[in-house]
Amino acid sequence: MPKKKLPNYKDELAQYTFLPNGQITLQIKHKLFESAIKKVVVIDERIQRFSNTPYSSKNINVPIKDIFELTNVIVPVIDKINLGAKNFSPTIISDIEEFIEAEIGKCNFLLIHYSILERMYPNSKEEINTKLALWSTPENIRVVITSGRGKPHKLPSNKVCYVNLSPVLNVFTDARSKYSINYLLNAARK
């Protein structure tokens, strides 16, 4: 069966799912349940910008960030923390750190764009790695770095993984599928 891209959500999910004999197996139920309950914190300026766009369908007009929150995808509010700023002031750096530290104990994944770390800690790979090691210490957390420039060298700990930016943007902005987000973050490589 050919895969369909999700340009817009449709009323009937069945047109996007191709199940043998139309049956939902126990394994599929487990995967769907896992993707629904996993909490993802996203620190990426592109996804933050996208989360502020409206989702419109029939009589519904809500910001994508509201849909993200309902599916356990947490993105900082752009009015409070602008991840797209060219240079980060000490206040922005502190706000980002506080946001991450407030959410880290309650989430399963922290997805962070490497360029944000570089703007937070310019000229200090050691400080970047120290923060990544700190954020990856809670038992239930998996820190995933994303970048369009390839995997950064010498990431700390075996709980800090990497995934290319292109599929990240695809699952968040094109597919808009929590199942795909969960699958991608679980598949991230060390």
Phi, psi and omega in degrees: 000138177286146176279146176253137171281155181257086179292324177215152174290142178248163180295326187251108181296335184302332181289348179256351183248133180240098184249142176298127180058018178068016184259141175264115181281167178299322179298317178296319178300317180296317180296318179293318179296315179300315181293329180289321186271342180292133180259132183239125173257128185244125176241084181210130185291328180291316179291324176298314180298316179298323183296342179270357177281150181280145170259120182239130176202123181051246182262012183256133175213092182230153175294145178304327181301327177293321177292317176305312182299321179293339179254018178066035171248116186250123179235135179301144178290128187297329179290337180263318180226105180270101181288347181272002180297138180297314179238139180263124174284164176304328179294314180296317179301314179298318179297318179296313179300316179296320178299311180298313182294330177288328184265337191301323180286345183252001185243166178257331180228139168243113178256120183225133179285132186298328180295332176293318176298320179294326177283330178287320185231069183296141177062024181216081176298328179297318180292322176301310182294326176297314179295317179298319178296319178297312183291338181267006182282327177303143187299323187268005188260145171233119179268127180239124177266140174233148179196149175271357183258009181097173184290128175295147182283146172055054173290143182282155173056160180276001179260002176257117185244175181228143170217141181296150184295324185303308178294331177298310180297324180297312184288332180275322188254326181269302182284324183049048185240118179297324177300315180293322177299310180299316180299314181297315182292326175291331182274355181302141184263152177277000000 
